[in-house]
PDB file of N, CA, C and O in Angstrom, chain B, residues numbered from 101:
ATOM      1  N   UNK B 101       9.971  -4.557 -25.795  1.00  0.00           N
ATOM      2  CA  UNK B 101       8.929  -3.561 -25.551  1.00  0.00           C
ATOM      3  C   UNK B 101       7.897  -4.112 -24.565  1.00  0.00           C
ATOM      4  O   UNK B 101       7.555  -3.486 -23.562  1.00  0.00           O
ATOM      5  N   UNK B 102       7.414  -5.330 -24.906  1.00  0.00           N
ATOM      6  CA  UNK B 102       6.419  -5.931 -24.017  1.00  0.00           C
ATOM      7  C   UNK B 102       6.994  -6.205 -22.631  1.00  0.00           C
ATOM      8  O   UNK B 102       6.316  -6.051 -21.615  1.00  0.00           O
ATOM      9  N   UNK B 103       8.280  -6.621 -22.615  1.00  0.00           N
ATOM     10  CA  UNK B 103       8.907  -6.924 -21.329  1.00  0.00           C
ATOM     11  C   UNK B 103       8.934  -5.697 -20.430  1.00  0.00           C
ATOM     12  O   UNK B 103       8.630  -5.778 -19.240  1.00  0.00           O
ATOM     13  N   UNK B 104       9.304  -4.552 -21.018  1.00  0.00           N
ATOM     14  CA  UNK B 104       9.398  -3.332 -20.206  1.00  0.00           C
ATOM     15  C   UNK B 104       8.025  -2.921 -19.696  1.00  0.00           C
ATOM     16  O   UNK B 104       7.893  -2.398 -18.590  1.00  0.00           O
ATOM     17  N   UNK B 105       7.014  -3.162 -20.507  1.00  0.00           N
ATOM     18  CA  UNK B 105       5.656  -2.812 -20.065  1.00  0.00           C
ATOM     19  C   UNK B 105       5.264  -3.678 -18.871  1.00  0.00           C
ATOM     20  O   UNK B 105       4.678  -3.193 -17.903  1.00  0.00           O
ATOM     21  N   UNK B 106       5.595  -4.961 -18.956  1.00  0.00           N
ATOM     22  CA  UNK B 106       5.289  -5.875 -17.849  1.00  0.00           C
ATOM     23  C   UNK B 106       6.078  -5.471 -16.603  1.00  0.00           C
ATOM     24  O   UNK B 106       5.535  -5.445 -15.498  1.00  0.00           O
ATOM     25  N   UNK B 107       7.361  -5.157 -16.789  1.00  0.00           N
ATOM     26  CA  UNK B 107       8.196  -4.776 -15.653  1.00  0.00           C
ATOM     27  C   UNK B 107       7.664  -3.502 -15.010  1.00  0.00           C
ATOM     28  O   UNK B 107       7.657  -3.377 -13.785  1.00  0.00           O
ATOM     29  N   UNK B 108       7.221  -2.562 -15.828  1.00  0.00           N
ATOM     30  CA  UNK B 108       6.699  -1.305 -15.301  1.00  0.00           C
ATOM     31  C   UNK B 108       5.417  -1.564 -14.519  1.00  0.00           C
ATOM     32  O   UNK B 108       5.222  -1.010 -13.437  1.00  0.00           O
ATOM     33  N   UNK B 109       4.546  -2.406 -15.065  1.00  0.00           N
ATOM     34  CA  UNK B 109       3.306  -2.729 -14.366  1.00  0.00           C
ATOM     35  C   UNK B 109       3.612  -3.411 -13.041  1.00  0.00           C
ATOM     36  O   UNK B 109       2.954  -3.153 -12.032  1.00  0.00           O
ATOM     37  N   UNK B 110       4.619  -4.287 -13.052  1.00  0.00           N
ATOM     38  CA  UNK B 110       4.980  -5.005 -11.830  1.00  0.00           C
ATOM     39  C   UNK B 110       5.494  -4.036 -10.773  1.00  0.00           C
ATOM     40  O   UNK B 110       5.133  -4.147  -9.602  1.00  0.00           O
ATOM     41  N   UNK B 111       6.336  -3.086 -11.179  1.00  0.00           N
ATOM     42  CA  UNK B 111       6.889  -2.135 -10.215  1.00  0.00           C
ATOM     43  C   UNK B 111       5.785  -1.241  -9.664  1.00  0.00           C
ATOM     44  O   UNK B 111       5.767  -0.924  -8.475  1.00  0.00           O
ATOM     45  N   UNK B 112       4.864  -0.837 -10.539  1.00  0.00           N
ATOM     46  CA  UNK B 112       3.751  -0.001 -10.082  1.00  0.00           C
ATOM     47  C   UNK B 112       2.885  -0.791  -9.112  1.00  0.00           C
ATOM     48  O   UNK B 112       2.449  -0.266  -8.087  1.00  0.00           O
ATOM     49  N   UNK B 113       2.640  -2.054  -9.440  1.00  0.00           N
ATOM     50  CA  UNK B 113       1.805  -2.897  -8.592  1.00  0.00           C
ATOM     51  C   UNK B 113       2.477  -3.096  -7.230  1.00  0.00           C
ATOM     52  O   UNK B 113       1.808  -3.076  -6.197  1.00  0.00           O
ATOM     53  N   UNK B 114       3.806  -3.289  -7.230  1.00  0.00           N
ATOM     54  CA  UNK B 114       4.536  -3.469  -5.978  1.00  0.00           C
ATOM     55  C   UNK B 114       4.465  -2.206  -5.134  1.00  0.00           C
ATOM     56  O   UNK B 114       4.241  -2.271  -3.926  1.00  0.00           O
ATOM     57  N   UNK B 115       4.657  -1.056  -5.774  1.00  0.00           N
ATOM     58  CA  UNK B 115       4.588   0.210  -5.043  1.00  0.00           C
ATOM     59  C   UNK B 115       3.188   0.402  -4.476  1.00  0.00           C
ATOM     60  O   UNK B 115       3.037   0.851  -3.340  1.00  0.00           O
ATOM     61  N   UNK B 116       2.162   0.065  -5.258  1.00  0.00           N
ATOM     62  CA  UNK B 116       0.787   0.217  -4.804  1.00  0.00           C
ATOM     63  C   UNK B 116       0.530  -0.701  -3.614  1.00  0.00           C
ATOM     64  O   UNK B 116      -0.153  -0.320  -2.664  1.00  0.00           O
ATOM     65  N   UNK B 117       1.084  -1.919  -3.673  1.00  0.00           N
ATOM     66  CA  UNK B 117       0.915  -2.870  -2.579  1.00  0.00           C
ATOM     67  C   UNK B 117       1.580  -2.349  -1.311  1.00  0.00           C
ATOM     68  O   UNK B 117       1.012  -2.442  -0.223  1.00  0.00           O
ATOM     69  N   UNK B 118       2.798  -1.793  -1.455  1.00  0.00           N
ATOM     70  CA  UNK B 118       3.505  -1.242  -0.303  1.00  0.00           C
ATOM     71  C   UNK B 118       2.725  -0.090   0.304  1.00  0.00           C
ATOM     72  O   UNK B 118       2.590   0.001   1.524  1.00  0.00           O
ATOM     73  N   UNK B 119       2.214   0.788  -0.545  1.00  0.00           N
ATOM     74  CA  UNK B 119       1.426   1.922  -0.053  1.00  0.00           C
ATOM     75  C   UNK B 119       0.187   1.414   0.675  1.00  0.00           C
ATOM     76  O   UNK B 119      -0.196   1.956   1.712  1.00  0.00           O
ATOM     77  N   UNK B 120      -0.435   0.377   0.132  1.00  0.00           N
ATOM     78  CA  UNK B 120      -1.618  -0.187   0.769  1.00  0.00           C
ATOM     79  C   UNK B 120      -1.288  -0.789   2.129  1.00  0.00           C
ATOM     80  O   UNK B 120      -2.039  -0.607   3.087  1.00  0.00           O
ATOM     81  N   UNK B 121      -0.168  -1.504   2.219  1.00  0.00           N
ATOM     82  CA  UNK B 121       0.236  -2.104   3.487  1.00  0.00           C
ATOM     83  C   UNK B 121       0.555  -1.036   4.518  1.00  0.00           C
ATOM     84  O   UNK B 121       0.106  -1.111   5.662  1.00  0.00           O
ATOM     85  N   UNK B 122       1.336  -0.035   4.106  1.00  0.00           N
ATOM     86  CA  UNK B 122       1.709   1.039   5.023  1.00  0.00           C
ATOM     87  C   UNK B 122       0.469   1.818   5.449  1.00  0.00           C
ATOM     88  O   UNK B 122       0.293   2.121   6.630  1.00  0.00           O
ATOM     89  N   UNK B 123      -0.386   2.137   4.488  1.00  0.00           N
ATOM     90  CA  UNK B 123      -1.606   2.881   4.793  1.00  0.00           C
ATOM     91  C   UNK B 123      -2.514   2.079   5.719  1.00  0.00           C
ATOM     92  O   UNK B 123      -3.080   2.628   6.664  1.00  0.00           O
ATOM     93  N   UNK B 124      -2.653   0.783   5.450  1.00  0.00           N
ATOM     94  CA  UNK B 124      -3.490  -0.063   6.286  1.00  0.00           C
ATOM     95  C   UNK B 124      -2.932  -0.162   7.700  1.00  0.00           C
ATOM     96  O   UNK B 124      -3.683  -0.087   8.673  1.00  0.00           O
ATOM     97  N   UNK B 125      -1.621  -0.329   7.817  1.00  0.00           N
ATOM     98  CA  UNK B 125      -0.987  -0.412   9.132  1.00  0.00           C
ATOM     99  C   UNK B 125      -1.132   0.897   9.889  1.00  0.00           C
ATOM    100  O   UNK B 125      -1.334   0.897  11.104  1.00  0.00           O
ATOM    101  N   UNK B 126      -1.029   2.008   9.177  1.00  0.00           N
ATOM    102  CA  UNK B 126      -1.160   3.325   9.810  1.00  0.00           C
ATOM    103  C   UNK B 126      -2.575   3.512  10.348  1.00  0.00           C
ATOM    104  O   UNK B 126      -2.752   3.997  11.466  1.00  0.00           O
ATOM    105  N   UNK B 127      -3.578   3.133   9.569  1.00  0.00           N
ATOM    106  CA  UNK B 127      -4.963   3.247  10.014  1.00  0.00           C
ATOM    107  C   UNK B 127      -5.216   2.322  11.201  1.00  0.00           C
ATOM    108  O   UNK B 127      -5.929   2.691  12.134  1.00  0.00           O
ATOM    109  N   UNK B 128      -4.636   1.121  11.174  1.00  0.00           N
ATOM    110  CA  UNK B 128      -4.800   0.188  12.281  1.00  0.00           C
ATOM    111  C   UNK B 128      -4.166   0.763  13.539  1.00  0.00           C
ATOM    112  O   UNK B 128      -4.716   0.628  14.632  1.00  0.00           O
ATOM    113  N   UNK B 129      -3.009   1.403  13.389  1.00  0.00           N
ATOM    114  CA  UNK B 129      -2.343   2.030  14.521  1.00  0.00           C
ATOM    115  C   UNK B 129      -3.217   3.122  15.115  1.00  0.00           C
ATOM    116  O   UNK B 129      -3.354   3.214  16.335  1.00  0.00           O
ATOM    117  N   UNK B 130      -3.808   3.948  14.265  1.00  0.00           N
ATOM    118  CA  UNK B 130      -4.688   5.015  14.742  1.00  0.00           C
ATOM    119  C   UNK B 130      -5.860   4.415  15.508  1.00  0.00           C
ATOM    120  O   UNK B 130      -6.234   4.918  16.567  1.00  0.00           O
ATOM    121  N   UNK B 131      -6.438   3.345  14.979  1.00  0.00           N
ATOM    122  CA  UNK B 131      -7.584   2.713  15.621  1.00  0.00           C
ATOM    123  C   UNK B 131      -7.185   2.144  16.981  1.00  0.00           C
ATOM    124  O   UNK B 131      -7.963   2.203  17.934  1.00  0.00           O
ATOM    125  N   UNK B 132      -5.977   1.595  17.072  1.00  0.00           N
ATOM    126  CA  UNK B 132      -5.516   1.005  18.331  1.00  0.00           C
ATOM    127  C   UNK B 132      -5.251   2.100  19.362  1.00  0.00           C
ATOM    128  O   UNK B 132      -5.655   1.974  20.518  1.00  0.00           O
ATOM    129  N   UNK B 133      -4.575   3.172  18.949  1.00  0.00           N
ATOM    130  CA  UNK B 133      -4.208   4.221  19.893  1.00  0.00           C
ATOM    131  C   UNK B 133      -5.365   5.166  20.191  1.00  0.00           C
ATOM    132  O   UNK B 133      -5.414   5.774  21.260  1.00  0.00           O
ATOM    133  N   UNK B 134      -6.297   5.290  19.247  1.00  0.00           N
ATOM    134  CA  UNK B 134      -7.402   6.222  19.426  1.00  0.00           C
ATOM    135  C   UNK B 134      -8.695   5.555  18.959  1.00  0.00           C
ATOM    136  O   UNK B 134      -9.154   5.829  17.850  1.00  0.00           O
ATOM    137  N   UNK B 135      -9.292   4.688  19.777  1.00  0.00           N
ATOM    138  CA  UNK B 135     -10.473   3.926  19.362  1.00  0.00           C
ATOM    139  C   UNK B 135     -11.656   4.824  19.020  1.00  0.00           C
ATOM    140  O   UNK B 135     -12.520   4.423  18.240  1.00  0.00           O
ATOM    141  N   UNK B 136     -11.716   6.023  19.581  1.00  0.00           N
ATOM    142  CA  UNK B 136     -12.841   6.916  19.295  1.00  0.00           C
ATOM    143  C   UNK B 136     -12.776   7.434  17.871  1.00  0.00           C
ATOM    144  O   UNK B 136     -13.796   7.829  17.304  1.00  0.00           O
ATOM    145  N   UNK B 137     -11.558   7.437  17.275  1.00  0.00           N
ATOM    146  CA  UNK B 137     -11.374   7.959  15.922  1.00  0.00           C
ATOM    147  C   UNK B 137     -11.828   6.938  14.879  1.00  0.00           C
ATOM    148  O   UNK B 137     -12.208   7.309  13.769  1.00  0.00           O
ATOM    149  N   UNK B 138     -11.790   5.663  15.233  1.00  0.00           N
ATOM    150  CA  UNK B 138     -12.108   4.614  14.266  1.00  0.00           C
ATOM    151  C   UNK B 138     -13.590   4.651  13.888  1.00  0.00           C
ATOM    152  O   UNK B 138     -14.042   3.838  13.082  1.00  0.00           O
TER     153      UNK B 138
END
């Protein structure tokens, strides 16, 4: 039971990290291509 809870938290944390990386890269791209938008 505890193991599955840890695994679920880990998967959620990994997904959140990926979303953060993709979102951060996307915002950086916007800033690079459109400096007035930043």
